[in-house]
PDB file of C-alpha atoms and ligand atoms in Angstrom:
ATOM      1  CA  UNK A   1      60.211  48.242  84.949  1.00 49.00           C
ATOM      2  CA  UNK A   2      62.695  47.598  87.706  1.00 46.00           C
ATOM      3  CA  UNK A   3      66.358  48.586  87.800  1.00 46.00           C
ATOM      4  CA  UNK A   4      67.482  45.788  90.098  1.00 48.00           C
ATOM      5  CA  UNK A   5      70.806  44.336  89.068  1.00 48.00           C
ATOM      6  CA  UNK A   6      70.347  41.016  90.837  1.00 49.00           C
ATOM      7  CA  UNK A   7      69.716  39.075  87.648  1.00 47.00           C
ATOM      8  CA  UNK A   8      72.203  36.228  88.012  1.00 59.00           C
ATOM      9  CA  UNK A   9      69.428  33.701  88.337  1.00 74.00           C
ATOM     10  CA  UNK A  10      66.695  35.431  86.405  1.00 93.00           C
ATOM     11  CA  UNK A  11      65.551  33.855  83.196  1.00 97.00           C
ATOM     12  CA  UNK A  12      65.140  35.868  80.008  1.00 98.00           C
ATOM     13  CA  UNK A  13      62.575  35.508  77.204  1.00 98.00           C
ATOM     14  CA  UNK A  14      62.774  37.290  73.881  1.00 98.00           C
ATOM     15  CA  UNK A  15      59.578  37.967  71.932  1.00 98.00           C
ATOM     16  CA  UNK A  16      60.465  38.620  68.331  1.00 98.00           C
ATOM     17  CA  UNK A  17      60.725  37.353  64.780  1.00 98.00           C
ATOM     18  CA  UNK A  18      63.609  37.090  62.297  1.00 98.00           C
ATOM     19  CA  UNK A  19      61.999  39.449  59.778  1.00 97.00           C
ATOM     20  CA  UNK A  20      61.713  42.400  62.202  1.00 98.00           C
ATOM     21  CA  UNK A  21      64.770  44.698  62.115  1.00 98.00           C
ATOM     22  CA  UNK A  22      63.992  46.106  65.576  1.00 98.00           C
ATOM     23  CA  UNK A  23      63.850  42.612  67.065  1.00 98.00           C
ATOM     24  CA  UNK A  24      67.170  41.833  65.362  1.00 98.00           C
ATOM     25  CA  UNK A  25      68.874  44.559  67.425  1.00 98.00           C
ATOM     26  CA  UNK A  26      67.834  42.855  70.653  1.00 98.00           C
ATOM     27  CA  UNK A  27      68.568  39.306  69.476  1.00 98.00           C
ATOM     28  CA  UNK A  28      72.040  40.461  68.434  1.00 98.00           C
ATOM     29  CA  UNK A  29      72.744  42.120  71.805  1.00 98.00           C
ATOM     30  CA  UNK A  30      71.548  39.047  73.728  1.00 98.00           C
ATOM     31  CA  UNK A  31      73.768  36.706  71.733  1.00 98.00           C
ATOM     32  CA  UNK A  32      76.750  39.062  71.601  1.00 98.00           C
ATOM     33  CA  UNK A  33      76.637  39.396  75.376  1.00 98.00           C
ATOM     34  CA  UNK A  34      76.292  35.631  75.804  1.00 97.00           C
ATOM     35  CA  UNK A  35      72.997  35.954  77.693  1.00 97.00           C
ATOM     36  CA  UNK A  36      70.953  32.772  77.766  1.00 97.00           C
ATOM     37  CA  UNK A  37      67.355  33.260  76.687  1.00 97.00           C
ATOM     38  CA  UNK A  38      64.442  31.525  75.156  1.00 97.00           C
ATOM     39  CA  UNK A  39      62.616  32.804  72.117  1.00 98.00           C
ATOM     40  CA  UNK A  40      58.881  33.263  71.771  1.00 98.00           C
ATOM     41  CA  UNK A  41      58.178  33.726  68.095  1.00 97.00           C
ATOM     42  CA  UNK A  42      55.663  36.513  67.540  1.00 98.00           C
ATOM     43  CA  UNK A  43      55.391  37.336  63.849  1.00 97.00           C
ATOM     44  CA  UNK A  44      54.460  40.884  62.798  1.00 95.00           C
ATOM     45  CA  UNK A  45      50.837  41.212  61.680  1.00 93.00           C
ATOM     46  CA  UNK A  46      51.674  41.081  57.962  1.00 90.00           C
ATOM     47  CA  UNK A  47      53.545  37.784  58.365  1.00 92.00           C
ATOM     48  CA  UNK A  48      51.222  36.112  60.879  1.00 93.00           C
ATOM     49  CA  UNK A  49      49.137  33.093  59.951  1.00 89.00           C
ATOM     50  CA  UNK A  50      45.341  33.454  60.352  1.00 92.00           C
ATOM     51  CA  UNK A  51      45.171  31.205  63.412  1.00 94.00           C
ATOM     52  CA  UNK A  52      48.036  32.719  65.357  1.00 95.00           C
ATOM     53  CA  UNK A  53      47.081  33.733  68.885  1.00 96.00           C
ATOM     54  CA  UNK A  54      49.213  36.382  70.594  1.00 97.00           C
ATOM     55  CA  UNK A  55      50.608  35.186  73.938  1.00 98.00           C
ATOM     56  CA  UNK A  56      48.591  36.847  76.744  1.00 98.00           C
ATOM     57  CA  UNK A  57      51.732  38.187  78.472  1.00 98.00           C
ATOM     58  CA  UNK A  58      52.689  39.878  75.191  1.00 98.00           C
ATOM     59  CA  UNK A  59      49.266  41.541  74.933  1.00 98.00           C
ATOM     60  CA  UNK A  60      49.547  42.651  78.549  1.00 98.00           C
ATOM     61  CA  UNK A  61      53.078  44.040  78.341  1.00 98.00           C
ATOM     62  CA  UNK A  62      53.697  45.376  74.831  1.00 98.00           C
ATOM     63  CA  UNK A  63      51.537  48.539  74.845  1.00 98.00           C
ATOM     64  CA  UNK A  64      51.610  48.938  71.037  1.00 98.00           C
ATOM     65  CA  UNK A  65      51.493  45.181  70.446  1.00 98.00           C
ATOM     66  CA  UNK A  66      54.876  45.472  68.794  1.00 98.00           C
ATOM     67  CA  UNK A  67      57.906  43.232  68.819  1.00 98.00           C
ATOM     68  CA  UNK A  68      60.531  43.181  70.184  1.00 98.00           C
ATOM     69  CA  UNK A  69      59.547  42.623  73.800  1.00 98.00           C
ATOM     70  CA  UNK A  70      61.863  41.215  76.469  1.00 98.00           C
ATOM     71  CA  UNK A  71      61.163  39.539  79.771  1.00 98.00           C
ATOM     72  CA  UNK A  72      63.811  39.538  82.501  1.00 98.00           C
ATOM     73  CA  UNK A  73      62.610  37.632  85.551  1.00 97.00           C
ATOM     74  CA  UNK A  74      59.133  38.986  86.328  1.00 97.00           C
ATOM     75  CA  UNK A  75      59.527  42.213  84.317  1.00 98.00           C
ATOM     76  CA  UNK A  76      58.718  43.032  80.714  1.00 98.00           C
ATOM     77  CA  UNK A  77      59.706  45.803  78.337  1.00 98.00           C
ATOM     78  CA  UNK A  78      58.889  46.543  74.693  1.00 98.00           C
ATOM     79  CA  UNK A  79      60.658  48.867  72.194  1.00 98.00           C
ATOM     80  CA  UNK A  80      64.146  48.064  70.947  1.00 98.00           C
ATOM     81  CA  UNK A  81      66.222  51.052  72.124  1.00 98.00           C
ATOM     82  CA  UNK A  82      64.828  51.094  75.692  1.00 98.00           C
ATOM     83  CA  UNK A  83      65.253  47.299  75.803  1.00 98.00           C
ATOM     84  CA  UNK A  84      68.946  47.576  74.867  1.00 98.00           C
ATOM     85  CA  UNK A  85      69.482  50.087  77.693  1.00 98.00           C
ATOM     86  CA  UNK A  86      67.422  48.060  80.151  1.00 98.00           C
ATOM     87  CA  UNK A  87      69.490  44.952  79.434  1.00 98.00           C
ATOM     88  CA  UNK A  88      72.610  46.922  80.333  1.00 98.00           C
ATOM     89  CA  UNK A  89      71.108  47.942  83.688  1.00 97.00           C
ATOM     90  CA  UNK A  90      69.646  44.576  84.584  1.00 97.00           C
ATOM     91  CA  UNK A  91      72.393  42.278  83.328  1.00 96.00           C
ATOM     92  CA  UNK A  92      75.848  43.589  84.043  1.00 94.00           C
ATOM     93  CA  UNK A  93      78.116  40.875  82.559  1.00 95.00           C
ATOM     94  CA  UNK A  94      79.715  41.554  79.131  1.00 96.00           C
ATOM     95  CA  UNK A  95      78.168  44.991  78.645  1.00 98.00           C
ATOM     96  CA  UNK A  96      77.841  46.685  75.267  1.00 98.00           C
ATOM     97  CA  UNK A  97      78.009  50.157  76.798  1.00 98.00           C
ATOM     98  CA  UNK A  98      81.501  51.465  77.573  1.00 97.00           C
ATOM     99  CA  UNK A  99      82.415  52.380  81.134  1.00 95.00           C
ATOM    100  CA  UNK A 100      83.735  55.810  80.153  1.00 95.00           C
ATOM    101  CA  UNK A 101      80.894  58.327  80.488  1.00 96.00           C
ATOM    102  CA  UNK A 102      81.886  60.351  77.401  1.00 96.00           C
ATOM    103  CA  UNK A 103      81.971  57.200  75.290  1.00 96.00           C
ATOM    104  CA  UNK A 104      78.560  56.197  76.645  1.00 97.00           C
ATOM    105  CA  UNK A 105      77.178  59.542  75.527  1.00 98.00           C
ATOM    106  CA  UNK A 106      78.695  59.017  72.102  1.00 97.00           C
ATOM    107  CA  UNK A 107      77.245  55.495  71.807  1.00 98.00           C
ATOM    108  CA  UNK A 108      73.775  56.832  72.627  1.00 98.00           C
ATOM    109  CA  UNK A 109      74.143  59.653  70.106  1.00 98.00           C
ATOM    110  CA  UNK A 110      75.184  57.239  67.404  1.00 98.00           C
ATOM    111  CA  UNK A 111      72.387  54.805  68.212  1.00 98.00           C
ATOM    112  CA  UNK A 112      69.924  57.671  67.723  1.00 98.00           C
ATOM    113  CA  UNK A 113      71.660  58.788  64.529  1.00 98.00           C
ATOM    114  CA  UNK A 114      71.618  55.296  62.999  1.00 98.00           C
ATOM    115  CA  UNK A 115      67.963  54.916  63.968  1.00 97.00           C
ATOM    116  CA  UNK A 116      67.083  58.204  62.288  1.00 96.00           C
ATOM    117  CA  UNK A 117      69.401  58.119  59.258  1.00 97.00           C
ATOM    118  CA  UNK A 118      69.449  54.444  58.271  1.00 98.00           C
ATOM    119  CA  UNK A 119      66.170  52.867  59.318  1.00 97.00           C
ATOM    120  CA  UNK A 120      63.764  55.190  57.513  1.00 96.00           C
ATOM    121  CA  UNK A 121      65.390  54.840  54.070  1.00 97.00           C
ATOM    122  CA  UNK A 122      66.111  51.138  54.623  1.00 97.00           C
ATOM    123  CA  UNK A 123      62.439  50.446  55.320  1.00 96.00           C
ATOM    124  CA  UNK A 124      61.519  52.886  52.515  1.00 96.00           C
ATOM    125  CA  UNK A 125      63.337  50.636  50.035  1.00 96.00           C
ATOM    126  CA  UNK A 126      61.328  47.520  50.796  1.00 94.00           C
ATOM    127  CA  UNK A 127      57.996  49.191  51.441  1.00 94.00           C
ATOM    128  CA  UNK A 128      58.517  51.432  48.387  1.00 91.00           C
ATOM    129  CA  UNK A 129      56.530  50.467  45.316  1.00 89.00           C
ATOM    130  CA  UNK A 130      56.918  53.481  43.032  1.00 93.00           C
ATOM    131  CA  UNK A 131      60.352  53.480  41.316  1.00 94.00           C
ATOM    132  CA  UNK A 132      60.846  57.148  42.228  1.00 95.00           C
ATOM    133  CA  UNK A 133      60.227  56.516  45.937  1.00 94.00           C
ATOM    134  CA  UNK A 134      62.534  53.496  45.904  1.00 96.00           C
ATOM    135  CA  UNK A 135      65.281  55.552  44.210  1.00 97.00           C
ATOM    136  CA  UNK A 136      64.888  58.334  46.811  1.00 97.00           C
ATOM    137  CA  UNK A 137      65.188  55.825  49.639  1.00 98.00           C
ATOM    138  CA  UNK A 138      68.306  54.278  48.042  1.00 98.00           C
ATOM    139  CA  UNK A 139      69.890  57.732  47.714  1.00 98.00           C
ATOM    140  CA  UNK A 140      69.050  58.586  51.347  1.00 98.00           C
ATOM    141  CA  UNK A 141      70.511  55.280  52.558  1.00 98.00           C
ATOM    142  CA  UNK A 142      73.709  55.860  50.581  1.00 98.00           C
ATOM    143  CA  UNK A 143      74.012  59.393  51.983  1.00 98.00           C
ATOM    144  CA  UNK A 144      73.575  58.012  55.519  1.00 98.00           C
ATOM    145  CA  UNK A 145      76.274  55.427  54.913  1.00 98.00           C
ATOM    146  CA  UNK A 146      78.685  58.069  53.617  1.00 98.00           C
ATOM    147  CA  UNK A 147      78.162  59.955  56.887  1.00 97.00           C
ATOM    148  CA  UNK A 148      78.605  56.850  59.039  1.00 98.00           C
ATOM    149  CA  UNK A 149      81.704  55.877  57.025  1.00 98.00           C
ATOM    150  CA  UNK A 150      83.384  58.982  58.463  1.00 97.00           C
ATOM    151  CA  UNK A 151      82.972  57.683  62.015  1.00 96.00           C
ATOM    152  CA  UNK A 152      84.849  54.578  60.946  1.00 97.00           C
ATOM    153  CA  UNK A 153      87.842  56.605  59.770  1.00 95.00           C
ATOM    154  CA  UNK A 154      88.745  57.059  63.438  1.00 90.00           C
ATOM    155  CA  UNK A 155      88.058  53.617  64.866  1.00 94.00           C
ATOM    156  CA  UNK A 156      87.306  50.030  63.820  1.00 96.00           C
ATOM    157  CA  UNK A 157      83.945  50.055  65.573  1.00 98.00           C
ATOM    158  CA  UNK A 158      81.221  52.691  65.462  1.00 98.00           C
ATOM    159  CA  UNK A 159      82.449  54.047  68.792  1.00 97.00           C
ATOM    160  CA  UNK A 160      85.895  53.206  70.162  1.00 94.00           C
ATOM    161  CA  UNK A 161      87.782  49.936  70.117  1.00 94.00           C
ATOM    162  CA  UNK A 162      85.024  47.416  70.916  1.00 96.00           C
ATOM    163  CA  UNK A 163      81.561  46.606  69.532  1.00 98.00           C
ATOM    164  CA  UNK A 164      78.849  48.517  71.420  1.00 98.00           C
ATOM    165  CA  UNK A 165      75.096  49.026  71.334  1.00 98.00           C
ATOM    166  CA  UNK A 166      75.713  51.165  68.236  1.00 98.00           C
ATOM    167  CA  UNK A 167      76.605  47.922  66.409  1.00 98.00           C
ATOM    168  CA  UNK A 168      73.387  46.347  67.726  1.00 98.00           C
ATOM    169  CA  UNK A 169      71.380  49.179  66.138  1.00 98.00           C
ATOM    170  CA  UNK A 170      73.276  48.977  62.827  1.00 98.00           C
ATOM    171  CA  UNK A 171      73.323  45.193  62.419  1.00 98.00           C
ATOM    172  CA  UNK A 172      69.794  44.772  60.905  1.00 98.00           C
ATOM    173  CA  UNK A 173      71.027  46.653  57.816  1.00 98.00           C
ATOM    174  CA  UNK A 174      73.791  44.101  57.294  1.00 98.00           C
ATOM    175  CA  UNK A 175      71.409  41.203  57.950  1.00 98.00           C
ATOM    176  CA  UNK A 176      69.100  42.259  55.100  1.00 98.00           C
ATOM    177  CA  UNK A 177      71.679  43.744  52.733  1.00 98.00           C
ATOM    178  CA  UNK A 178      71.347  40.954  50.124  1.00 97.00           C
ATOM    179  CA  UNK A 179      67.585  41.383  50.295  1.00 97.00           C
ATOM    180  CA  UNK A 180      67.885  45.145  49.828  1.00 98.00           C
ATOM    181  CA  UNK A 181      70.154  44.514  46.838  1.00 97.00           C
ATOM    182  CA  UNK A 182      67.499  42.300  45.252  1.00 97.00           C
ATOM    183  CA  UNK A 183      64.889  44.999  45.914  1.00 97.00           C
ATOM    184  CA  UNK A 184      66.841  47.726  44.125  1.00 96.00           C
ATOM    185  CA  UNK A 185      69.643  49.038  46.354  1.00 97.00           C
ATOM    186  CA  UNK A 186      72.575  48.817  43.962  1.00 96.00           C
ATOM    187  CA  UNK A 187      75.031  51.431  45.310  1.00 96.00           C
ATOM    188  CA  UNK A 188      78.405  50.158  46.513  1.00 97.00           C
ATOM    189  CA  UNK A 189      79.005  50.484  50.252  1.00 98.00           C
ATOM    190  CA  UNK A 190      81.724  52.975  51.260  1.00 98.00           C
ATOM    191  CA  UNK A 191      84.873  50.916  51.895  1.00 98.00           C
ATOM    192  CA  UNK A 192      84.999  51.541  55.657  1.00 98.00           C
ATOM    193  CA  UNK A 193      81.353  50.414  55.921  1.00 98.00           C
ATOM    194  CA  UNK A 194      82.111  47.263  53.934  1.00 98.00           C
ATOM    195  CA  UNK A 195      85.047  46.518  56.266  1.00 98.00           C
ATOM    196  CA  UNK A 196      82.840  47.175  59.287  1.00 98.00           C
ATOM    197  CA  UNK A 197      80.170  44.878  57.861  1.00 98.00           C
ATOM    198  CA  UNK A 198      82.754  42.116  57.496  1.00 98.00           C
ATOM    199  CA  UNK A 199      83.999  42.621  61.050  1.00 98.00           C
ATOM    200  CA  UNK A 200      80.410  42.417  62.297  1.00 98.00           C
ATOM    201  CA  UNK A 201      79.922  39.061  60.558  1.00 98.00           C
ATOM    202  CA  UNK A 202      82.744  37.672  62.705  1.00 98.00           C
ATOM    203  CA  UNK A 203      81.009  38.606  65.972  1.00 98.00           C
ATOM    204  CA  UNK A 204      79.367  36.050  68.230  1.00 98.00           C
ATOM    205  CA  UNK A 205      76.062  37.892  67.950  1.00 98.00           C
ATOM    206  CA  UNK A 206      76.022  37.676  64.154  1.00 98.00           C
ATOM    207  CA  UNK A 207      75.350  33.931  64.111  1.00 97.00           C
ATOM    208  CA  UNK A 208      72.137  34.495  66.069  1.00 97.00           C
ATOM    209  CA  UNK A 209      70.707  37.006  63.598  1.00 98.00           C
ATOM    210  CA  UNK A 210      72.116  36.244  60.140  1.00 98.00           C
ATOM    211  CA  UNK A 211      69.517  35.129  57.633  1.00 98.00           C
ATOM    212  CA  UNK A 212      69.559  31.801  55.898  1.00 97.00           C
ATOM    213  CA  UNK A 213      69.249  31.985  52.120  1.00 95.00           C
ATOM    214  CA  UNK A 214      65.621  30.807  52.550  1.00 97.00           C
ATOM    215  CA  UNK A 215      64.885  33.734  54.884  1.00 97.00           C
ATOM    216  CA  UNK A 216      66.501  36.197  52.470  1.00 97.00           C
ATOM    217  CA  UNK A 217      64.428  34.771  49.609  1.00 97.00           C
ATOM    218  CA  UNK A 218      61.243  34.888  51.688  1.00 97.00           C
ATOM    219  CA  UNK A 219      61.911  38.536  52.553  1.00 97.00           C
ATOM    220  CA  UNK A 220      62.468  39.485  48.897  1.00 97.00           C
ATOM    221  CA  UNK A 221      59.485  37.490  47.614  1.00 97.00           C
ATOM    222  CA  UNK A 222      57.166  39.012  50.218  1.00 96.00           C
ATOM    223  CA  UNK A 223      58.098  42.545  49.254  1.00 95.00           C
ATOM    224  CA  UNK A 224      58.033  41.862  45.507  1.00 96.00           C
ATOM    225  CA  UNK A 225      54.497  40.503  46.003  1.00 95.00           C
ATOM    226  CA  UNK A 226      53.649  43.568  48.120  1.00 93.00           C
ATOM    227  CA  UNK A 227      54.886  45.875  45.333  1.00 93.00           C
ATOM    228  CA  UNK A 228      52.879  44.010  42.694  1.00 94.00           C
ATOM    229  CA  UNK A 229      49.746  44.263  44.848  1.00 93.00           C
ATOM    230  CA  UNK A 230      50.211  47.981  45.526  1.00 92.00           C
ATOM    231  CA  UNK A 231      50.965  48.766  41.904  1.00 91.00           C
ATOM    232  CA  UNK A 232      47.940  46.764  40.691  1.00 92.00           C
ATOM    233  CA  UNK A 233      45.618  48.747  42.967  1.00 83.00           C
ATOM    234  CA  UNK A 234      46.855  52.222  41.981  1.00 70.00           C
TER     235      UNK A 234
HETATM  236  N1  GSH B 301      59.952  51.538  67.795  1.00 82.80           N
HETATM  237  C1  GSH B 301      59.784  50.103  67.846  1.00 82.80           C
HETATM  238  C2  GSH B 301      59.253  49.601  66.505  1.00 82.80           C
HETATM  239  C3  GSH B 301      58.925  48.121  66.551  1.00 82.80           C
HETATM  240  C4  GSH B 301      58.098  47.698  65.341  1.00 82.80           C
HETATM  241  O1  GSH B 301      57.719  48.510  64.494  1.00 82.80           O
HETATM  242  N2  GSH B 301      57.815  46.399  65.284  1.00 82.80           N
HETATM  243  C5  GSH B 301      56.929  45.893  64.232  1.00 82.80           C
HETATM  244  C6  GSH B 301      57.520  44.654  63.536  1.00 82.80           C
HETATM  245  S1  GSH B 301      59.029  45.003  62.671  1.00 82.80           S
HETATM  246  C7  GSH B 301      55.643  45.401  64.870  1.00 82.80           C
HETATM  247  O2  GSH B 301      55.670  44.657  65.832  1.00 82.80           O
HETATM  248  N3  GSH B 301      54.488  45.854  64.332  1.00 82.80           N
HETATM  249  C8  GSH B 301      53.188  45.441  64.810  1.00 82.80           C
HETATM  250  C9  GSH B 301      52.637  44.301  64.020  1.00 82.80           C
HETATM  251  O3  GSH B 301      53.108  44.024  62.906  1.00 82.80           O
HETATM  252  O4  GSH B 301      51.700  43.652  64.482  1.00 82.80           O
HETATM  253  C10 GSH B 301      61.105  49.455  68.232  1.00 82.80           C
HETATM  254  O5  GSH B 301      62.165  50.087  68.025  1.00 82.80           O
HETATM  255  O6  GSH B 301      61.097  48.346  68.769  1.00 82.80           O
END
């Protein structure tokens, strides 16, 4: 990985898939920052057709064979959080990290907190198949949102007065919220979270990542089928 900032003329390729919440973070940041890129669709294993062949550059540069992966010019990087940081170093226009060092520290802390507090229960809801496990994941997600709601008492955005990389990390929750509802997450969002969600849907980056109703239905149907299969085999 290089830290050159001479990227004016470098092309960018995004390796990802709409269903992957980690890839959504990167797709959102690219679109929000107005970076031009092309997309190489690499479906996660569970969603991949039997004849799909992984692109050789993906095999060579994504050590865990995971999406998202990004190419900037000749360089590649996998893993969503490092990619978000790398994009800030390599492409300096319209950054999503504040210039103030203390705010940057806060953005990074909140990115890590959202990753830890929200993603585990969120994924636990759709990969959960026992009602008790699903209920625990719903409760943990609600508790996380109550905590995050407090951040939004002080500012419109997760840190300060503009959207940042913290929004990029949070956005996959909002993208799949209808799907999570259909899979058992029935708690109301705290009001500041609901307002934040609405503000996020007005961002430029939202259009690049929002699901169509077909995608939402596919997501729900896949995980309902997954639950039926798991419950039939136990
Ligand atoms: N820590 C990684 C996790 C990425 C991840 O788990 N990606 C999944 C898809 S959502 C994946 O590519 N899994 C391998 C596979 O399904 O083949 C990140 O933040 O990017």
